[in-house]
mmCIF file of C-alpha atoms in Angstrom:
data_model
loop_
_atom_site.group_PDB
_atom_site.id
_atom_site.type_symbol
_atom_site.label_atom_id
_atom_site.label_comp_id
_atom_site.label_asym_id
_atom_site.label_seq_id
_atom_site.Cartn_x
_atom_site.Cartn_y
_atom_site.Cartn_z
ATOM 1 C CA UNK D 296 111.963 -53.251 184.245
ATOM 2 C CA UNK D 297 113.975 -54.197 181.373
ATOM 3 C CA UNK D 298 115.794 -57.241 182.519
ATOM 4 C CA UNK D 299 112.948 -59.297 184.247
ATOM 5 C CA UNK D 300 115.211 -61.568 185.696
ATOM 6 C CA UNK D 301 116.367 -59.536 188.511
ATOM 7 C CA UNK D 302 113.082 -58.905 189.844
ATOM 8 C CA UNK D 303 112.812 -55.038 189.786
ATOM 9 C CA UNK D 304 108.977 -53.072 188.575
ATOM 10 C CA UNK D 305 109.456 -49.567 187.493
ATOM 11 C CA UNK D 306 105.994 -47.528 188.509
ATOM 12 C CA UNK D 307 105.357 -44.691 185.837
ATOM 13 C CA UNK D 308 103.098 -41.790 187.474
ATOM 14 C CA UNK D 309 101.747 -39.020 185.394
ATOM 15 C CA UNK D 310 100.141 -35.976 187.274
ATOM 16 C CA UNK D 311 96.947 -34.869 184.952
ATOM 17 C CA UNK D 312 94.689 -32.819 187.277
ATOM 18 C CA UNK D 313 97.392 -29.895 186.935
ATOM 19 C CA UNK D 314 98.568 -29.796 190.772
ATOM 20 C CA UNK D 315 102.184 -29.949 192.203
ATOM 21 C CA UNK D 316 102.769 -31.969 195.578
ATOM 22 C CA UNK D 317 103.794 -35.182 196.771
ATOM 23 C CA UNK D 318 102.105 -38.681 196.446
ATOM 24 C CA UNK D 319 102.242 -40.620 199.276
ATOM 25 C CA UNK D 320 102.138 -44.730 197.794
ATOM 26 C CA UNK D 321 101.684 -47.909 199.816
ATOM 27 C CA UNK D 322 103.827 -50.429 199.118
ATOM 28 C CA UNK D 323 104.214 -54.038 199.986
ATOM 29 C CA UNK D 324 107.317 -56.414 199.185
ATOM 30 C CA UNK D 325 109.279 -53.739 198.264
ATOM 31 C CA UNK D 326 112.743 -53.099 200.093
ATOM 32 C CA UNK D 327 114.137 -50.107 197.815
ATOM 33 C CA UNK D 328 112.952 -47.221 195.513
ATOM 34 C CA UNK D 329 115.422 -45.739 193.207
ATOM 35 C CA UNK D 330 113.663 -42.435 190.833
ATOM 36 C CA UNK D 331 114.779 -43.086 187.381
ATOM 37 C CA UNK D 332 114.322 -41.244 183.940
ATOM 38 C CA UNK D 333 111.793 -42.398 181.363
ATOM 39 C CA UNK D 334 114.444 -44.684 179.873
ATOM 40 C CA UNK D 335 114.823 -46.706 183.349
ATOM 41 C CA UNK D 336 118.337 -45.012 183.892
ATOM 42 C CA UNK D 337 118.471 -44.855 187.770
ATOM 43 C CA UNK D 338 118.729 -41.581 189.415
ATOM 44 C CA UNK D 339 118.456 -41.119 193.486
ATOM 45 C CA UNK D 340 117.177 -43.614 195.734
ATOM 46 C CA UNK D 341 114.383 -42.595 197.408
ATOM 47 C CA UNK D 342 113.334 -44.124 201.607
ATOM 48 C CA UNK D 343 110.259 -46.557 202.094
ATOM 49 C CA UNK D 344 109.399 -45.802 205.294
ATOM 50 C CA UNK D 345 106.868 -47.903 207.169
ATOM 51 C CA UNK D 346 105.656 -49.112 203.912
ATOM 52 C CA UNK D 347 105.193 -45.721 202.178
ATOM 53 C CA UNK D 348 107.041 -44.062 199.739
ATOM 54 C CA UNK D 349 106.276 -40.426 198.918
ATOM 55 C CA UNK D 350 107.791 -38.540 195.749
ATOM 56 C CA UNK D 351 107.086 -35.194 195.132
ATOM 57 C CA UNK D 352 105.407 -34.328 191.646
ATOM 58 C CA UNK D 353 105.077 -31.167 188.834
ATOM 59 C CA UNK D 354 102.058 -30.399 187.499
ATOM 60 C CA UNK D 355 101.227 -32.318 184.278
ATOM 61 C CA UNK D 356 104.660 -33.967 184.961
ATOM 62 C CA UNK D 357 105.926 -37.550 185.083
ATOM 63 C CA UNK D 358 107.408 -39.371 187.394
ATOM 64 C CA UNK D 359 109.226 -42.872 187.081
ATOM 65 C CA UNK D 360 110.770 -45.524 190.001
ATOM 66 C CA UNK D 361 112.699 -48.223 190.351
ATOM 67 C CA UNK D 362 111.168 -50.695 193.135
ATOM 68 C CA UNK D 363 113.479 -53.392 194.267
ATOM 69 C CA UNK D 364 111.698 -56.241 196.115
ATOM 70 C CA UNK D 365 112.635 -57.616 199.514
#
């Protein structure tokens, strides 16, 4: 993320195989997920549940998160 000092790693996905659906991610450390737009501008926060968070993706789109660590 832009200001390193607070800790937070945006993930950037990018579907290529051409195929809408969710992606299911495992995720250690992480306490909160917040979806964001490509310039890190935070959108809707988004559950980990039992380690897992799951956002749904467009074909050939792109995806971005904010994950906040515990």
């Amino acid at each position: 993320a832009d200001d390193r000092a607070v800790g937070d790693c945006i993930l950037r996905l990018w579907e290529i195989a051409g195929r809408s659906g969710p992606a299911t991610l495992e995720l250690d450390g992480y306490q909160k997920a917040i979806t964001t737009d490509l310039l890190e501008r935070n959108d809707t926060e988004v559950p980990i549940v039992d380690g897992r968070l799951t956002l749904p993706l467009k074909a050939h789109g792109y995806r971005a998160v904010r994950l906040i660590p515990e």
